Amino acid sequence: MKNALVFGVCGEMGKHLCQALIEQNWEVMGVIKEGEIDAPLLGNLTLVELTHTDLDFLYDLVEDVDAIFIHQPETDTNQCNNLIFPLEQIIQLAEFFNLQLIITTNKYDIKQNQLPSFAFWHQKKPIKIALPHKLHNRLYHASQTGVRVLVIGCGHTLGFTHRKCYLGMLVKETEHQLLLQSPSEKAMKHHWTYLPDLAKNLVHIVTHQQHEFNTFDTLYYSGHTASINDIARCLALSSGKPVIVTRLHWTIMEFIALFSPLFRGFLKARTLWQQGGMCSHNTFPRINSSEITHTPLELALQKCWEQRH
């Protein structure tokens, strides 16, 4: 039986990772912040309450750990707060014990158009996204010291919790209808990720297809490919209300971003929303079709909508 250390177990992805790991017969140790009360209660899950001053204690805990799991969401505006320890300290921990480090993320470097006001310069083709250059180099260096690094990039998170995913910022509910703001052309396709599927498929390949990975792999999990119109259609089915799609006013977002780190993060991805993204990562490994978990978009959005509160 393998042992996993999971950071951020009170977050949505952390909870799904713990559940998926336990289903694959892993022993799981979950790190939570002092006083946190939203942790999952699962068999084979040991919760460890730590503060940022407990780094030495953390080193004592991981002697039997095989892999460290971390999720960095696109809305993460305070990394140290969400992980308790800075990512650099977690990488150093993996280096010290030669552990496997597995990171899921949809935080990217986006090559923004430097001259957006010139029509002839503005290109509508998808733009390239990639891991932040500094993080990529740091993880590559860690892999050269014996750490097995696996990074899984994914698309926008399906969900409606305002501070956990950007989709929640785009939906407004009234008594009789839903208003869905479109940050791009309504028919433009984007990649969306249903986190329970990502967790299950990731844990499956880490458990059963470990031999297929290099010492440093950066892969991309495409999930669902859907437009704002597709999201609106599924939302109407989930909520039982008509969904009105309206254009997002980026000038208003720019004003709000002056006061909100959450909106500043959203604003940085403006070009990605308007032109679509083209990921340079390799494709997520194919799993045997009888074992892959892929929830239909309609059902995934229905489950997310039911859990929005």
XYZ file of C-alpha atoms in Angstrom:
309
model
C 0.000 0.000 0.000
C 1.334 3.422 -0.997
C 1.252 6.534 1.155
C 0.275 10.020 -0.025
C 0.601 13.469 1.504
C -2.118 15.833 0.254
C -2.046 19.590 0.759
C -5.255 21.602 0.656
C -7.601 18.764 1.634
C -10.313 21.268 2.600
C -10.449 22.551 -0.960
C -12.648 20.888 -3.566
C -9.796 19.248 -5.484
C -8.101 18.159 -2.254
C -11.242 16.366 -1.102
C -11.653 14.597 -4.443
C -7.984 13.573 -4.434
C -8.305 12.060 -0.965
C -11.408 10.109 -1.992
C -9.809 8.857 -5.231
C -6.567 7.850 -3.485
C -8.437 5.890 -0.821
C -10.494 4.123 -3.508
C -7.176 3.010 -5.036
C -5.992 1.685 -1.637
C -3.602 4.478 -0.708
C -3.015 5.559 2.867
C -3.555 9.324 2.877
C -2.263 12.020 5.201
C -3.995 15.366 4.695
C -2.525 18.669 5.835
C -5.003 21.208 7.199
C -4.581 24.669 8.682
C -5.004 25.179 12.391
C -8.686 25.595 13.227
C -9.935 24.403 9.830
C -13.279 22.614 10.191
C -14.186 21.718 6.600
C -11.919 18.681 6.237
C -13.327 15.420 4.817
C -13.835 12.476 7.158
C -12.760 9.314 5.328
C -11.337 5.943 6.199
C -7.561 5.675 5.626
C -7.336 9.489 5.836
C -5.243 10.938 8.646
C -5.629 14.678 9.170
C -2.638 16.656 10.414
C -3.233 20.182 11.716
C -0.234 22.424 11.081
C 0.760 26.084 11.032
C 3.478 27.687 8.906
C 5.879 27.365 11.865
C 5.606 23.546 11.933
C 8.017 22.824 9.089
C 10.272 20.597 11.208
C 7.249 18.568 12.324
C 6.215 18.186 8.664
C 9.619 16.670 7.864
C 9.117 14.157 10.676
C 5.749 13.110 9.223
C 6.804 12.212 5.690
C 9.359 9.449 6.259
C 6.988 6.818 4.841
C 5.327 9.000 2.188
C 5.636 8.003 -1.487
C 4.047 11.015 -3.185
C 2.971 14.596 -2.474
C -0.177 15.971 -4.135
C -0.838 19.707 -4.577
C -3.550 21.577 -6.465
C -3.013 25.201 -7.565
C -6.337 26.645 -8.781
C -6.630 29.548 -11.178
C -8.323 31.646 -8.476
C -5.538 31.100 -5.918
C -4.540 34.665 -5.005
C -2.607 33.757 -1.849
C -0.622 30.594 -2.399
C 1.011 30.520 1.041
C -2.378 30.800 2.755
C -3.918 27.914 0.810
C -0.956 25.561 1.109
C 0.149 26.671 4.610
C 3.738 26.321 3.408
C 5.119 28.098 0.310
C 5.498 25.869 -2.717
C 9.284 26.292 -2.566
C 9.376 24.660 0.886
C 7.230 21.781 -0.374
C 9.578 21.249 -3.326
C 12.523 21.223 -0.923
C 10.694 18.624 1.172
C 10.294 16.407 -1.913
C 13.978 16.882 -2.739
C 15.106 15.974 0.781
C 13.220 12.648 0.736
C 13.337 11.986 -3.055
C 9.542 11.835 -3.220
C 7.214 12.015 -6.192
C 5.664 15.487 -6.551
C 2.321 15.699 -8.346
C 0.846 19.122 -9.117
C -2.485 19.855 -10.778
C -3.034 23.416 -11.918
C -4.772 25.829 -14.265
C -2.528 28.768 -13.392
C -0.518 29.596 -16.497
C 1.720 32.117 -18.147
C -0.310 33.652 -20.951
C 1.439 35.437 -23.795
C -0.634 38.602 -23.888
C -0.899 40.816 -26.959
C 1.386 43.778 -26.284
C -0.392 46.056 -28.805
C -4.107 45.317 -28.345
C -5.214 48.702 -29.665
C -3.929 48.029 -33.188
C -6.490 46.075 -35.198
C -3.907 44.755 -37.666
C -1.877 43.310 -34.768
C -4.790 41.678 -33.005
C -4.846 37.976 -33.869
C -7.863 35.813 -33.204
C -6.015 32.521 -33.298
C -5.614 30.634 -29.989
C -2.739 31.817 -27.822
C -0.143 29.632 -26.181
C -0.355 28.888 -22.493
C 2.333 27.260 -20.394
C 3.484 26.745 -16.850
C 5.052 29.860 -15.336
C 8.650 29.873 -16.575
C 10.158 30.218 -13.104
C 8.105 27.306 -11.747
C 8.961 25.114 -14.740
C 12.693 25.697 -14.234
C 12.452 25.057 -10.499
C 10.614 21.776 -10.999
C 13.077 20.697 -13.684
C 15.933 21.355 -11.269
C 14.145 19.278 -8.619
C 13.779 16.405 -11.090
C 17.543 16.421 -11.608
C 18.062 15.821 -7.885
C 15.908 12.678 -7.798
C 12.365 14.049 -7.443
C 9.849 12.518 -9.861
C 7.743 15.469 -10.991
C 4.354 15.169 -12.678
C 2.418 18.332 -13.539
C -1.127 18.041 -14.889
C -2.466 21.186 -16.509
C -6.221 21.538 -16.891
C -8.874 23.953 -18.154
C -11.241 26.313 -16.356
C -12.901 24.711 -13.341
C -16.568 23.814 -13.598
C -18.230 25.207 -10.496
C -20.241 28.097 -9.138
C -18.533 29.033 -5.889
C -17.549 32.647 -6.475
C -14.113 32.498 -4.869
C -13.125 29.026 -6.056
C -13.590 29.226 -9.810
C -14.062 31.950 -12.361
C -17.265 30.468 -13.762
C -18.969 31.444 -10.516
C -18.106 35.077 -11.236
C -19.976 34.947 -14.536
C -23.344 33.641 -13.300
C -26.009 35.791 -11.637
C -29.267 34.237 -10.443
C -32.598 36.008 -10.123
C -35.955 34.613 -9.091
C -36.981 33.763 -12.628
C -33.797 33.415 -14.677
C -30.015 33.127 -14.789
C -27.716 35.698 -16.337
C -24.506 34.273 -17.792
C -21.887 36.826 -18.796
C -19.786 35.747 -21.751
C -16.124 36.866 -21.649
C -15.618 35.632 -25.224
C -17.643 34.998 -28.342
C -20.569 32.837 -27.294
C -19.679 29.980 -29.641
C -15.930 29.947 -28.891
C -14.800 26.659 -27.370
C -12.861 26.509 -24.106
C -11.507 23.662 -22.001
C -13.397 22.981 -18.767
C -12.469 20.579 -15.971
C -14.810 18.636 -13.719
C -12.567 18.112 -10.704
C -13.949 14.700 -9.554
C -13.071 13.266 -12.984
C -9.594 14.807 -12.937
C -8.879 13.401 -9.477
C -10.047 9.879 -10.320
C -8.189 9.679 -13.633
C -5.006 11.189 -12.203
C -4.900 8.772 -9.282
C -5.614 5.882 -11.642
C -2.628 6.579 -13.874
C -0.327 7.337 -10.940
C -1.325 4.025 -9.345
C -1.380 1.776 -12.412
C 0.656 3.483 -15.158
C 3.574 4.899 -13.204
C 6.114 3.224 -15.507
C 4.971 5.439 -18.400
C 6.239 8.678 -16.835
C 9.604 10.388 -17.166
C 11.366 12.012 -14.229
C 9.705 15.313 -15.241
C 6.454 15.261 -17.201
C 4.090 18.143 -17.924
C 0.816 16.892 -19.350
C -2.526 18.468 -20.211
C -5.947 17.168 -19.203
C -8.419 18.491 -21.763
C -11.618 17.530 -19.918
C -14.681 19.047 -21.597
C -14.511 21.278 -24.669
C -17.498 23.607 -24.568
C -18.597 27.131 -25.438
C -20.490 29.614 -23.280
C -23.589 28.645 -25.275
C -23.028 25.004 -24.261
C -22.638 26.030 -20.615
C -25.855 28.068 -20.851
C -27.783 25.126 -22.293
C -26.615 22.812 -19.514
C -27.317 25.453 -16.856
C -30.893 25.752 -18.076
C -31.324 21.994 -17.666
C -29.742 22.045 -14.197
C -31.574 25.048 -12.773
C -34.931 24.738 -14.508
C -34.687 28.441 -15.366
C -34.051 30.175 -18.691
C -30.467 31.360 -19.117
C -29.769 34.737 -20.729
C -26.250 35.112 -22.157
C -24.907 38.660 -22.085
C -21.575 40.180 -23.055
C -19.064 40.701 -20.261
C -17.979 44.331 -20.018
C -14.227 44.167 -19.544
C -13.992 47.866 -18.707
C -16.130 47.242 -15.629
C -13.900 44.290 -14.729
C -10.844 46.519 -15.001
C -12.352 48.928 -12.467
C -13.310 46.151 -10.028
C -9.832 44.637 -10.395
C -8.345 47.764 -8.828
C -9.800 46.601 -5.505
C -9.917 42.795 -5.845
C -7.028 40.321 -6.310
C -9.598 37.755 -7.478
C -10.733 39.990 -10.333
C -7.137 40.922 -11.171
C -6.405 37.250 -11.715
C -9.436 36.969 -13.963
C -8.358 40.031 -15.926
C -4.925 38.544 -16.613
C -6.638 35.753 -18.549
C -8.597 38.181 -20.759
C -6.730 37.221 -23.934
C -7.225 33.527 -23.162
C -10.985 34.038 -22.826
C -11.214 36.148 -25.968
C -9.044 34.043 -28.276
C -8.998 30.582 -26.727
C -5.960 28.688 -25.541
C -3.501 26.355 -27.224
C -1.578 24.252 -24.733
C 1.933 23.130 -25.582
C 1.823 20.306 -23.051
C 1.621 16.665 -24.027
C -1.808 15.075 -23.844
C -2.916 13.387 -20.636
C -2.181 9.636 -21.012
C -5.018 7.584 -22.399
C -6.631 5.213 -19.952
C -8.336 2.019 -21.041
C -11.797 3.121 -22.210
C -13.462 0.783 -19.707
C -11.626 2.487 -16.826
C -11.709 6.170 -17.744
C -14.058 8.437 -15.801
C -15.754 11.053 -17.974
C -18.942 12.607 -16.634
C -21.100 14.151 -19.405
C -21.098 17.941 -19.331
C -24.826 18.153 -18.552
C -24.474 15.880 -15.520
C -21.253 17.525 -14.332
C -22.837 20.987 -14.366
C -25.952 19.671 -12.659
C -23.865 18.283 -9.789
C -21.875 21.524 -9.556
C -25.061 23.578 -9.523
C -26.571 21.484 -6.732
C -23.431 22.008 -4.622
C -23.057 25.738 -5.257
C -24.100 26.701 -1.718
